[in-house]
Every structure is written in structure tokens, then in C-alpha cells.
């Protein structure tokens, strides 16, 4: 029996475990990336491990999220990360150089290599045939120190692409169609592998749009084969020597197959407030639009920008609409400037933003009250834009540009003939904003600069014999890490200060939550299905840890968040019977009797509701390594114990 492409790459990087679906495997990691909003914690953790120099083939730190500097905090974090890189052997992509995933694809990604990043959209690298995972900062720190990255062996899904996209239909519409069919939970425990003759009509940036937004499926990762088109892209980036051909075996077996005829797709949009609430643009109707934002790690490639420039050329943005555009990287921005397309964007009235995440993470450009915002981004969770009642739709750059001109939701196919844009034969290569590390003999002289806002990792403690605590919060299905630990311009500068950021934990669901936790000293959270979907931010585990949360008991978890909870030493447990969720109320006194012994000996775990006297069986399907981490009080303590 042959292997899928992902299985081949897992096999060639397997350090522990066997490749049976559902069992824990440890992978060798070739490359890591971090961004600044998760990076400070990751590097504090790396420093705590005491490894002098990263052991990966390539580790890169990007500054792209916290670039709005309204106080000293973000700039201090940038300086801290810069000096850590210099000392410990990492490449540092300076602020202004672009969004981590876009720059990594352009300058560092290599087909067939493994990559983990402290950002959930790291699977963007799957667009050039990397096996790339989003992970918590601690997991990235361990990988930088040469340790394995552990995942649960996923199932394999094949998305079989046939035909080719019609004019005005884009890669974004492909992934929106996959989301429509599979939902935001549909990818959990799976790797999505794209194949079929339709693949040949998709450029690398288009493939990367698709693998990027595979994060919204909850998938472990997504991947495309590495073929002549990949080679062409690598050549145009001056990196052809790094190219290898990669494909699944002809007799590879998949657990699930999805067929998509590219020629049958129409322009699509994800409606408020979920990336899987997908409708055809023509069915949404011409609702008035207040804002269009073009950019983000999903759609900020040169090709995307050139298409938008061609659509806007010689026209004016509609008076009702604010159009902002953030090119994904300095390479993209510079090429737009050189070929004149930037002038077309400016002339049409676009508000050009720096090459960074910007509005995608609520760093400015929040829409007006009840504003309708069309964004080429990947997430439209309620409130993420910074405006609680904004209506955010996720669309292709073509749909966003068309709607920016008409002022109403517009199917770009109504614009007439589509401008023809060709991939350049060579990209403008200038890595002057990527700072290499200090040579080994000079690393001792580098001093790490720490601003006053950078506070140490929160206190952890070994798991108690019995956990007794109240339900301090009960939430429903599909809780995102944006609910747990909101982002945005005001809160993001606190990412290096867990005590301060904890004051904002869950406040969008319940403003009293942090104060209640502090008053009680410890507590338990009850949640529904797909708890912790979205971002990889480990702050969604570290803030609850700081607030005394001992266990999170839910119907099901999202992949990265459950790993972050275990790393933080918080018990992530699931109901054996989902219906038991209804039997537990806010404020109930709960008990996990003998939890330490039961976990240690693999005995069944039960939940006693002392308020009602009822008892419920729970699932605690942990690997031995995970049990040991939980007993120790999290990954840092576990690593210390292991010496
Ligand atoms: C996001 O898109 O939510 C982020 C901001 O990039 C996060 C990381 C973070 O919270 O810092 C992600 O996707 O992992
Ligand atoms: Fe940045 Fe948005 Fe991409 Fe997250 S999803 S990495 S905030 S551009």
C-alpha cells in the first residue's frame, strides 16, 4: 500500500511512535518561525530551557503583528526578540519586512521540510510542499532546542481538483468551498492533501491561499505536491537549488475524498461570524459596503495585489467605502512600486498600510458601528475587527476590489473582461531587512534587551491529588481563542505580561470572569464542541493558568489549544457523553476525585458534581508523555524534570 504525500514526509521525519491514526507521533522539525505577538513568550520559554543556540536547520523570527506602536511595549518586544535572535542563532525579519507566512514562503520555505510556527496559519508553507504546523510557543521553543514536535497521527483527506477556475473566480473561492463542505470542525484530526489535474492550473501563491485557510477547517495541516510550478516559483525567488519534486504514491489510500470541479465554482463569501458560513456572492445581493480590506497572510501576494491594481486602475473608490490595502511583504510592496501598480492603487484612493497583519488582528482600521466590511482575510469571528457589531465577510481580492468600486457587495464577474496578470519570471530579491544571527564566537557578547513590560512565565504547580473547584464559566460551541484571549490594538501590547493580559481573559463572554477567578482562587471552565478553535496563541492557556483555572471540561477541543492547555498544566477533559454538558450549571461545585492517581495509572476519570450529587464519566485520552506533563505541572516543569 502506497503513502500519501503527508505520510511520506511524516515517515521521513518520524522520531517516535508509529503511524497509526490517533496515536501520538514525534516529528523532527527542520525549520521554525515565530511572530512577535507569540514570539516573546516563545523566546522567554526558550531561554528558560538553557539551550545556547537553536538546533534547527533554520529558525526565523518575524515582526508583523504588533506593529502599531502607541506606547513603548511593542517596540520593546521587537528589541527583545531582535537581541534573542542575534544571540541564539535565529534570523530576524525586521518590522516592515512583511507578514511571516508570506515572507517565509518567498525566502525560506523548502519543499519536503518540516516547519512549525507559533501561529496557526503556518500551514501556508504547504503551498510549496512543506509539512507545516501551527503550534503553541512552548512547542516551538522545544523544537528550536532540537526536541521533537508531537502530534496525533491524523487521518488523510484528499481534495481532488479537476477543471480550472473561470475568470474572476479565485483560490480564495476554492478554500471557501472546502469550508462550506467541511465546516470549521471538519478538518480536526486530519491532513488535507490537494491533488488531481486541477492542481496544475494553480500558482504557488494560489496554493498558499488554500493551505493557509485550511487552518479554519481545524485541520492539522494542508499540503500541495511540489511540481514544475513549485520549481518555477523557487527559481523566480532565486532558490531553485532548494527545489525537490514531491508527490503521493499512485496507490496512496485516503480516509476521505472530496471532489471539486474548479470550473464550476463561483465567487464565494464567508458571512458573519464564521469562516464556514459560506454563500455565493451573487446570492448575497447588493448590500451596501462600508469598508474593504485587502491583504493578510491569506491574500497579499504580488499576484493578488496586481489583480487589485488592474481592477482599480483609472477608477475611484466609492464614496461610502474605506479601502485599505496591505501588501504582504517588502518584496511585494517594492515590486508594486517599481512597476507602477502602486500608483494605480494610490490614485484610486486606496489607503496603503505597511506590510503587516494590521486590520486582520484588529491593529487599526476597525469598521464603523454596524459597518459591513469585506476582507480578504481568513477569520471573521465576532468582534475580532475591533468593532463589536461589525459585519465582516471574507472574500477574494477580486470581490473586495469590485465592491470597493461599486459600494455594494459585487460579484466581480459583472465587471466584464478580467485583466490578464502573469507570474513574474523573477522576483525582486533584496534580503536587507533580514538580519542574520551573530557568529558563534561572538554570541556571548550579545546582550539581551528586556523592556519593563516583559514579565516572566506564570507560576505552575504539580497536579493535585484531587481537584475541587467551582464552575466559573460555562460557554457553548465553537469558542475561539479570540473569545478566550482577545487581541486588538489595546490588548496585544500585553502579550509579554501575563498578569496584565489576564485582566482581559474571556471578557467578551463575561466581563466579570477575571475578577471572579481572582476572588475564588481556582476554578473550572465548562465548554461545548470545538473549544479553542482559531489562533495558536498560548495566552489562551497561560491567562487561565494565571487566573487559577485547573481544568477545562468540554464536548471537544481544537488541536492546537488542547496542546497548549497540557503544556500549561491545565487538565483538558472531555465528556464521555456530550449530553452531560447540559447537566452541569454555572457555579456548581465540582470535584475530580483522585485525579492524579487515576491519570497516572490510566484509571477511568470521573467528575463529581457536588451541587447536584451526580457523577459523570470523562475521557482523558492522553499519551504517557502528556500524563507526565500534566502531573509535573506543564511542559516547562516536565522538561526540567527530564533534565
Ligand atoms: C491570528 O490570526 O489570530 C493570529 C494573531 O495570527 C494568531 C496568533 C496570535 O494570536 O498571536 C494565530 O493565528 O495563531
Ligand atoms: Fe497575521 Fe491575520 Fe495572518 Fe494571523 S491571520 S498571521 S493576524 S495576517
XYZ file of C-alpha atoms and ligand atoms in Angstrom:
665
model
C 0.000 0.000 0.000
C 1.410 3.384 -1.007
C 1.731 6.548 1.043
C 0.075 9.922 0.729
C 2.483 12.872 0.415
C 1.937 13.876 4.045
C 2.525 10.286 5.204
C 5.807 10.214 3.258
C 7.000 13.380 4.958
C 5.870 12.134 8.360
C 7.724 8.867 7.752
C 10.950 10.640 6.813
C 10.744 12.833 9.944
C 9.432 10.257 12.437
C 11.360 10.221 15.727
C 8.891 8.295 17.884
C 5.571 6.487 17.738
C 4.008 4.573 14.895
C 1.886 5.974 12.129
C -1.429 4.519 13.310
C -4.210 7.107 13.145
C -4.931 8.511 16.613
C -1.630 7.608 18.243
C 0.990 10.133 19.276
C 3.968 10.646 16.976
C 7.084 12.755 17.474
C 8.469 14.567 14.416
C 11.875 16.033 13.668
C 11.455 19.717 12.883
C 13.694 21.295 10.236
C 12.519 24.907 10.455
C 10.641 27.129 12.907
C 9.054 30.540 12.685
C 7.568 32.886 15.246
C 5.787 36.202 15.035
C 6.028 38.971 17.608
C 2.649 38.521 19.326
C 3.505 34.951 20.328
C 7.268 35.290 19.952
C 8.221 36.985 23.203
C 6.685 34.130 25.242
C 8.271 31.527 22.960
C 11.719 33.076 23.441
C 11.256 33.509 27.202
C 10.460 29.786 27.253
C 13.431 29.016 25.014
C 15.706 30.981 27.329
C 14.288 29.072 30.324
C 15.409 25.838 28.659
C 19.007 26.993 28.667
C 19.892 25.898 25.103
C 22.614 28.283 23.845
C 21.889 28.097 20.105
C 18.941 26.865 18.064
C 19.407 23.359 16.709
C 17.111 23.569 13.695
C 18.273 23.987 10.091
C 16.637 27.413 10.034
C 14.684 29.421 12.590
C 13.243 32.823 11.785
C 11.533 35.443 13.960
C 9.174 37.873 12.258
C 7.804 41.201 13.425
C 4.430 41.616 11.759
C 1.573 41.618 14.291
C 2.288 44.242 16.949
C 3.495 46.971 14.636
C 1.181 49.717 15.886
C 3.381 51.394 18.475
C 1.137 53.504 20.678
C 3.400 53.009 23.702
C 6.794 51.508 24.440
C 5.545 47.917 24.831
C 5.560 46.630 21.262
C 8.819 48.333 20.356
C 10.425 46.856 23.486
C 9.226 43.401 22.460
C 10.707 43.884 18.993
C 14.048 44.814 20.529
C 13.932 41.818 22.884
C 13.232 39.419 20.008
C 15.935 41.023 17.855
C 18.599 40.550 20.518
C 17.460 36.991 21.301
C 17.830 36.149 17.604
C 21.275 37.611 17.394
C 22.452 35.701 20.444
C 20.763 32.356 19.931
C 21.221 31.763 16.206
C 17.987 32.937 14.551
C 17.264 35.084 11.527
C 15.325 38.239 12.353
C 12.843 39.708 9.892
C 12.620 43.356 10.824
C 9.356 45.301 11.185
C 8.301 46.408 7.723
C 9.650 43.310 6.002
C 6.260 41.659 5.900
C 3.872 39.051 7.225
C 5.619 35.909 8.490
C 3.839 33.408 6.244
C 4.245 35.457 3.071
C 7.940 36.175 3.682
C 8.658 32.609 4.763
C 7.136 31.276 1.549
C 9.185 33.710 -0.530
C 12.551 33.444 1.162
C 12.868 30.388 3.409
C 10.326 27.653 2.733
C 11.691 24.435 1.217
C 9.561 21.614 -0.237
C 9.712 18.434 1.825
C 10.945 20.112 5.009
C 9.001 20.249 8.278
C 8.115 23.642 9.743
C 6.348 24.612 12.940
C 5.373 28.168 13.752
C 3.799 29.911 16.724
C 0.961 30.987 14.509
C -1.997 28.919 13.359
C -1.533 29.851 9.683
C 1.900 28.246 9.424
C 0.364 25.611 7.059
C 0.726 28.320 4.383
C 4.047 26.535 3.726
C 2.020 23.560 2.445
C 1.643 25.627 -0.718
C 5.209 24.697 -1.670
C 5.004 21.161 -0.322
C 6.221 21.728 3.233
C 4.762 19.754 6.125
C 3.943 22.829 8.212
C 2.056 23.068 11.504
C 0.806 25.867 13.730
C 1.810 25.304 17.349
C 1.982 26.935 20.755
C 5.081 28.932 21.676
C 6.353 26.259 24.059
C 6.264 23.604 21.357
C 8.194 25.939 19.070
C 10.717 26.601 21.851
C 11.237 22.847 22.304
C 11.697 22.366 18.547
C 14.253 25.196 18.472
C 16.110 23.317 21.180
C 16.197 20.258 18.921
C 13.289 18.404 20.546
C 10.525 16.608 18.643
C 7.131 18.082 17.859
C 4.341 15.770 18.974
C 1.030 15.440 17.177
C -1.704 12.851 16.997
C -1.303 10.886 13.778
C -4.008 12.402 11.559
C -6.352 10.878 9.012
C -5.736 11.743 5.371
C -8.218 13.675 3.249
C -7.682 14.054 -0.467
C -9.207 17.025 -2.220
C -9.300 16.112 -5.859
C -9.262 19.168 -8.086
C -10.447 18.962 -11.685
C -11.048 21.612 -14.359
C -9.719 25.166 -13.991
C -11.002 28.335 -12.388
C -13.249 30.541 -14.524
C -12.302 34.206 -14.961
C -12.872 36.219 -11.756
C -13.013 33.083 -9.586
C -10.034 32.796 -7.249
C -8.090 30.460 -4.989
C -9.973 32.048 -2.085
C -13.187 30.682 -3.540
C -11.661 27.187 -3.593
C -10.905 27.182 0.131
C -14.265 28.821 0.902
C -15.901 25.941 -0.978
C -13.898 23.432 1.088
C -15.017 25.271 4.254
C -18.625 25.246 3.077
C -18.457 21.482 2.685
C -16.325 20.502 5.689
C -17.138 23.258 8.277
C -14.793 24.754 10.895
C -14.749 21.411 12.739
C -14.482 19.179 9.679
C -10.706 19.102 9.489
C -9.959 18.228 13.123
C -7.581 15.268 13.282
C -6.962 15.348 9.524
C -4.391 16.465 6.965
C -5.884 17.851 3.782
C -3.900 16.950 0.693
C -4.669 18.573 -2.653
C -4.224 16.645 -5.883
C -5.692 15.986 -9.322
C -5.147 17.668 -12.674
C -6.648 20.930 -11.425
C -3.546 21.482 -9.283
C -1.505 22.279 -12.385
C -3.522 25.412 -13.070
C -2.789 26.879 -9.618
C 0.302 29.001 -8.944
C 2.221 28.723 -5.654
C 0.639 31.871 -4.139
C -2.808 30.485 -5.025
C -1.955 27.149 -3.421
C -0.679 29.006 -0.362
C -4.002 30.868 -0.042
C -5.700 27.467 0.110
C -3.331 25.817 2.604
C -3.287 28.991 4.725
C -7.009 28.955 5.289
C -7.023 25.217 5.896
C -6.384 26.382 9.478
C -10.040 27.434 9.551
C -11.073 23.805 8.923
C -9.370 22.859 12.185
C -7.086 20.624 10.098
C -3.642 19.594 11.361
C -2.273 20.979 8.112
C -2.839 21.121 4.344
C -0.380 20.359 1.566
C 0.092 20.545 -2.203
C 2.547 18.445 -4.219
C 5.837 20.036 -5.266
C 5.908 20.087 -9.076
C 7.166 22.140 -12.026
C 5.037 25.091 -10.902
C 6.705 24.962 -7.494
C 10.073 24.776 -9.236
C 9.188 27.833 -11.329
C 8.298 29.774 -8.156
C 11.503 28.717 -6.407
C 13.511 29.702 -9.499
C 11.815 33.112 -9.610
C 12.846 33.506 -5.938
C 16.437 32.600 -6.821
C 16.166 29.379 -4.816
C 15.784 26.635 -7.420
C 18.575 24.621 -5.793
C 16.231 24.020 -2.824
C 13.509 22.515 -5.003
C 12.622 18.815 -4.954
C 9.729 17.048 -6.676
C 7.181 15.595 -4.235
C 4.001 13.652 -4.882
C 1.910 10.961 -3.209
C 2.278 7.340 -4.331
C -0.111 6.382 -7.109
C -1.739 3.791 -4.816
C -1.926 6.028 -1.734
C -5.017 5.379 0.364
C -7.059 8.268 1.775
C -9.633 8.135 4.573
C -11.855 10.611 2.759
C -12.003 12.029 -0.774
C -13.604 15.317 -1.775
C -14.031 16.195 -5.448
C -14.063 19.809 -6.544
C -14.561 20.874 -10.137
C -12.752 24.215 -10.276
C -14.666 25.230 -13.420
C -17.973 25.002 -11.537
C -17.008 27.393 -8.727
C -18.482 30.877 -8.361
C -17.181 33.817 -6.265
C -17.999 32.990 -2.637
C -18.048 34.825 0.698
C -17.942 33.675 4.324
C -20.726 35.570 6.082
C -20.654 36.897 9.673
C -19.381 35.471 12.020
C -17.765 32.242 10.919
C -15.398 31.245 8.093
C -17.715 28.352 7.195
C -20.912 30.439 6.813
C -20.311 30.432 3.059
C -22.670 31.744 0.377
C -22.275 32.677 -3.292
C -21.642 36.408 -3.706
C -24.444 36.642 -6.262
C -26.880 35.148 -3.740
C -25.969 37.653 -1.016
C -27.279 40.560 -3.076
C -26.052 44.121 -3.376
C -25.888 45.113 0.294
C -24.080 48.429 0.910
C -20.434 48.108 1.905
C -18.581 50.415 4.325
C -15.100 49.016 4.231
C -12.888 46.755 2.125
C -9.556 45.462 3.427
C -7.133 43.691 1.128
C -4.107 41.855 2.492
C -3.312 39.392 5.351
C -1.346 36.173 5.144
C -4.156 34.685 3.023
C -4.233 37.160 0.152
C -1.330 39.572 -0.012
C 0.883 38.084 -2.707
C 2.136 40.094 -5.671
C -0.404 38.396 -7.928
C -3.266 39.359 -5.612
C -2.075 42.958 -5.466
C -1.548 43.212 -9.223
C -5.079 41.942 -9.871
C -6.494 44.510 -7.474
C -4.422 47.290 -9.060
C -5.677 46.330 -12.522
C -9.298 46.400 -11.323
C -8.866 49.823 -9.654
C -6.767 51.406 -12.408
C -8.240 54.671 -13.599
C -11.262 54.425 -11.238
C -12.192 55.873 -7.833
C -13.177 54.044 -4.676
C -16.904 54.549 -3.959
C -17.579 57.462 -1.535
C -19.128 55.173 1.094
C -16.171 52.792 1.151
C -12.879 52.954 3.001
C -10.451 50.708 1.128
C -7.240 49.700 2.840
C -4.514 47.629 1.258
C -1.549 45.994 2.983
C 0.961 44.267 0.682
C 2.201 41.042 2.294
C 5.907 41.723 2.132
C 8.539 44.239 1.242
C 9.214 42.216 -1.892
C 5.578 42.605 -2.968
C 5.454 46.293 -1.996
C 8.693 47.099 -3.772
C 7.661 45.331 -6.964
C 4.313 47.132 -6.940
C 6.198 50.409 -6.631
C 8.602 49.557 -9.419
C 6.022 48.503 -11.976
C 3.648 51.391 -11.313
C 0.760 49.322 -9.900
C 1.185 51.075 -6.547
C 0.464 54.374 -8.274
C -2.791 52.907 -9.628
C -3.831 51.870 -6.106
C -2.985 55.275 -4.676
C -4.696 57.142 -7.495
C -7.924 55.158 -6.973
C -7.989 56.253 -3.334
C -6.739 53.169 -1.509
C -5.310 53.677 1.961
C -1.960 51.899 1.798
C -0.888 50.247 5.044
C 2.515 48.881 5.999
C 3.338 45.247 5.195
C 1.904 43.654 8.337
C -1.168 41.872 9.739
C -2.830 45.205 10.554
C -6.637 45.117 10.479
C -6.713 41.297 10.424
C -5.779 41.224 14.096
C -7.621 44.414 14.990
C -4.467 46.566 14.805
C -6.276 49.591 13.449
C -8.919 50.021 10.720
C -11.808 48.887 12.914
C -15.011 49.431 10.915
C -17.739 51.933 11.809
C -20.646 50.811 14.048
C -22.649 48.023 12.375
C -20.268 48.507 9.430
C -20.176 45.972 6.614
C -16.551 45.074 5.995
C -15.335 42.881 3.125
C -11.946 41.415 3.927
C -9.606 39.126 2.045
C -8.549 37.668 5.404
C -9.185 34.270 6.966
C -11.169 34.972 10.154
C -14.380 36.893 10.745
C -15.073 35.985 14.373
C -17.410 38.398 16.089
C -15.554 41.423 17.480
C -12.141 40.442 16.063
C -12.108 43.560 13.863
C -12.292 45.732 16.987
C -15.923 46.779 16.357
C -18.303 44.587 18.315
C -21.272 44.926 15.937
C -19.359 44.996 12.620
C -20.466 42.557 9.924
C -17.308 41.035 8.482
C -17.362 38.972 5.273
C -14.363 37.028 3.938
C -13.923 37.328 0.178
C -11.365 37.135 -2.634
C -9.293 40.193 -3.617
C -11.327 40.342 -6.836
C -14.639 40.571 -4.956
C -13.217 43.106 -2.475
C -11.857 45.351 -5.242
C -15.047 45.160 -7.299
C -17.168 46.027 -4.252
C -14.845 48.886 -3.285
C -15.627 50.491 -6.637
C -19.403 49.963 -6.658
C -20.032 50.499 -2.927
C -22.198 47.382 -2.760
C -21.449 43.665 -2.486
C -20.461 42.887 -6.055
C -19.824 39.686 -7.955
C -16.617 40.528 -9.843
C -17.892 38.628 -12.892
C -20.139 41.617 -13.557
C -17.072 43.783 -14.269
C -16.575 42.449 -17.803
C -13.324 41.036 -19.060
C -10.808 40.010 -16.408
C -7.391 41.675 -16.647
C -4.638 39.196 -17.526
C -1.838 39.028 -14.976
C 1.174 36.742 -15.406
C 3.504 35.454 -12.686
C 6.830 37.293 -12.960
C 9.835 35.266 -14.152
C 11.870 36.666 -11.344
C 11.012 38.375 -8.091
C 12.938 41.314 -6.734
C 15.328 39.798 -4.226
C 16.684 42.008 -1.500
C 17.018 40.413 1.935
C 18.440 43.535 3.550
C 15.663 43.527 6.172
C 16.508 40.017 7.333
C 19.214 40.160 9.943
C 21.392 37.058 10.334
C 22.458 35.823 13.789
C 25.822 36.659 15.324
C 28.599 34.193 14.502
C 29.063 31.519 17.211
C 32.266 33.084 18.504
C 30.508 36.426 19.081
C 27.220 35.225 20.591
C 28.406 35.555 24.192
C 28.931 39.285 23.725
C 25.320 39.878 22.648
C 23.231 41.278 25.455
C 19.504 40.605 25.521
C 17.445 43.762 25.985
C 14.312 43.380 28.139
C 11.712 46.147 28.461
C 9.793 46.703 31.717
C 6.620 45.153 30.257
C 8.289 41.767 29.758
C 7.270 39.625 32.720
C 8.273 36.017 33.448
C 6.255 32.884 32.693
C 3.413 32.349 35.228
C 3.813 30.084 38.233
C 2.906 26.432 37.677
C 2.444 23.634 40.200
C 2.255 19.830 40.065
C -1.218 18.324 39.646
C -3.112 17.965 42.934
C -4.318 14.571 44.202
C -7.926 15.750 43.913
C -9.149 18.874 42.149
C -12.076 20.662 43.790
C -13.340 23.902 42.280
C -16.425 25.767 41.112
C -17.641 26.216 37.550
C -16.552 29.803 36.992
C -17.694 29.947 33.364
C -19.954 27.909 31.115
C -19.753 28.565 27.366
C -21.234 26.997 24.219
C -19.853 25.510 20.975
C -17.080 26.861 18.725
C -15.482 29.118 21.342
C -12.451 30.676 19.632
C -9.172 31.680 21.222
C -10.265 35.233 20.311
C -13.092 34.765 22.855
C -10.707 33.380 25.460
C -7.909 35.878 24.954
C -8.983 38.760 22.717
C -6.389 40.573 20.583
C -6.626 44.075 19.067
C -4.538 47.200 19.420
C -5.213 47.690 23.159
C -4.627 44.161 24.409
C -1.862 42.883 22.092
C 0.857 45.042 23.703
C 0.303 42.982 26.875
C 1.335 39.687 25.261
C 4.626 39.644 27.229
C 2.870 40.404 30.520
C 0.599 37.547 31.570
C -0.641 39.199 34.811
C -1.778 42.261 32.844
C -3.259 40.426 29.842
C -5.191 38.086 32.166
C -7.446 41.008 33.076
C -8.922 40.641 29.563
C -9.434 36.882 29.615
C -12.936 35.911 28.392
C -14.252 39.450 28.928
C -16.149 39.357 25.617
C -18.210 36.452 27.003
C -18.301 37.571 30.626
C -16.688 40.828 31.814
C -16.632 39.572 35.425
C -14.631 36.414 34.671
C -11.112 37.617 35.664
C -12.352 39.198 38.928
C -14.387 36.099 39.796
C -11.358 33.845 39.250
C -9.241 36.040 41.474
C -11.864 36.014 44.218
C -12.262 32.222 44.071
C -8.552 31.439 43.701
C -9.249 28.459 41.460
C -11.918 27.244 39.077
C -13.119 25.053 36.225
C -14.461 26.050 32.791
C -17.230 24.083 31.052
C -17.438 24.333 27.251
C -19.087 22.853 24.159
C -17.718 21.419 20.907
C -14.562 22.627 19.098
C -13.454 24.619 22.135
C -10.361 26.754 21.410
C -10.602 26.928 17.611
C -8.672 29.597 15.714
C -5.426 31.169 16.785
C -2.475 29.271 18.255
C -1.976 31.897 20.993
C -0.825 30.090 24.120
C -2.021 33.113 26.068
C -5.434 31.447 25.832
C -3.960 28.827 28.181
C -1.468 30.968 30.130
C -4.042 33.583 31.203
C -6.464 30.927 32.567
C -3.444 29.301 34.260
C -2.580 32.597 35.900
C -6.230 33.018 36.960
C -6.235 29.627 38.684
C -8.154 27.529 36.163
C -7.390 23.882 36.951
C -9.456 22.062 34.333
C -11.415 22.764 31.168
C -14.169 20.202 30.569
C -15.813 20.314 27.142
C -17.522 18.297 24.388
C -14.427 18.502 22.138
C -11.252 20.550 21.682
C -9.430 22.164 18.768
C -5.975 20.679 18.137
C -3.519 23.457 18.994
C -5.432 24.705 22.020
C -5.609 21.314 23.714
C -1.826 21.005 23.310
C -1.391 24.488 24.803
C -3.539 23.564 27.820
C -1.459 20.456 28.501
C 1.758 22.455 28.051
C 0.428 24.899 30.663
C -0.521 22.094 33.056
C -4.296 22.675 32.816
C -6.392 19.481 32.594
C -8.260 19.317 29.271
C -11.033 16.751 29.729
C -13.991 15.787 27.545
C -17.429 14.427 28.411
C -17.812 10.716 27.641
C -21.439 11.568 26.860
C -21.900 15.032 25.313
C -25.394 15.256 26.830
C -23.812 15.563 30.295
C -22.805 19.101 29.323
C -26.427 20.151 29.928
C -26.480 18.699 33.449
C -23.760 20.994 34.779
C -24.500 24.603 35.706
C -22.536 27.748 36.268
C -21.494 27.933 39.929
C -21.723 24.169 40.607
C -19.100 22.781 42.990
C -17.153 20.155 41.028
C -14.669 17.526 42.084
C -12.225 15.353 40.126
C -11.552 12.720 42.807
C -8.064 11.136 42.900
C -7.341 12.684 39.544
C -3.595 12.448 39.948
C -3.588 8.738 40.739
C -6.223 7.942 38.131
C -4.303 9.674 35.338
C -1.024 8.167 36.437
C -2.442 4.638 36.432
C -4.676 5.044 33.407
C -7.834 4.501 35.511
C -11.219 5.921 34.411
C -11.683 9.590 35.289
C -14.969 10.801 36.760
C -16.462 14.175 37.507
C -18.498 14.571 40.669
C -20.952 17.475 40.753
C -21.207 18.085 44.482
C -24.040 20.574 43.999
C -26.344 18.018 42.349
C -24.721 14.839 43.647
C -24.431 13.458 40.124
C -21.382 11.716 38.697
C -20.224 11.800 35.066
C -17.621 9.708 33.237
C -14.967 11.771 31.430
C -12.495 10.960 28.656
C -8.832 11.502 29.390
C -7.149 10.002 26.343
C -3.620 11.197 26.970
C -0.320 9.688 25.897
C 2.120 8.737 28.646
C 4.148 11.843 27.787
C 1.079 14.051 28.162
C 0.168 12.441 31.507
C 3.679 13.091 32.766
C 3.458 16.719 31.649
C 0.138 17.173 33.453
C 1.473 15.542 36.617
C 4.544 17.782 36.536
C 2.527 20.977 36.029
C 3.194 21.528 32.331
C 5.875 21.261 29.679
C 8.460 23.540 31.288
C 8.415 21.592 34.563
C 8.360 18.311 32.676
C 11.380 19.363 30.609
C 13.218 20.413 33.780
C 12.356 17.056 35.418
C 13.723 15.243 32.386
C 16.942 17.171 32.882
C -4.432 35.212 14.454
O -4.613 35.257 13.237
O -5.353 35.041 15.274
C -3.021 35.334 14.973
C -2.930 36.620 15.670
O -2.104 35.349 13.904
C -2.765 34.138 15.874
C -1.545 34.220 16.674
C -1.666 35.127 17.844
O -2.710 35.163 18.498
O -0.682 35.781 18.120
C -2.761 32.784 15.175
O -3.404 32.625 14.168
O -2.193 31.810 15.692
Fe -1.490 37.951 10.744
Fe -4.057 37.768 10.222
Fe -2.394 36.025 9.198
Fe -2.931 35.965 11.819
S -4.353 35.563 10.166
S -0.898 35.790 10.811
S -3.167 38.153 12.215
S -2.441 38.196 8.753
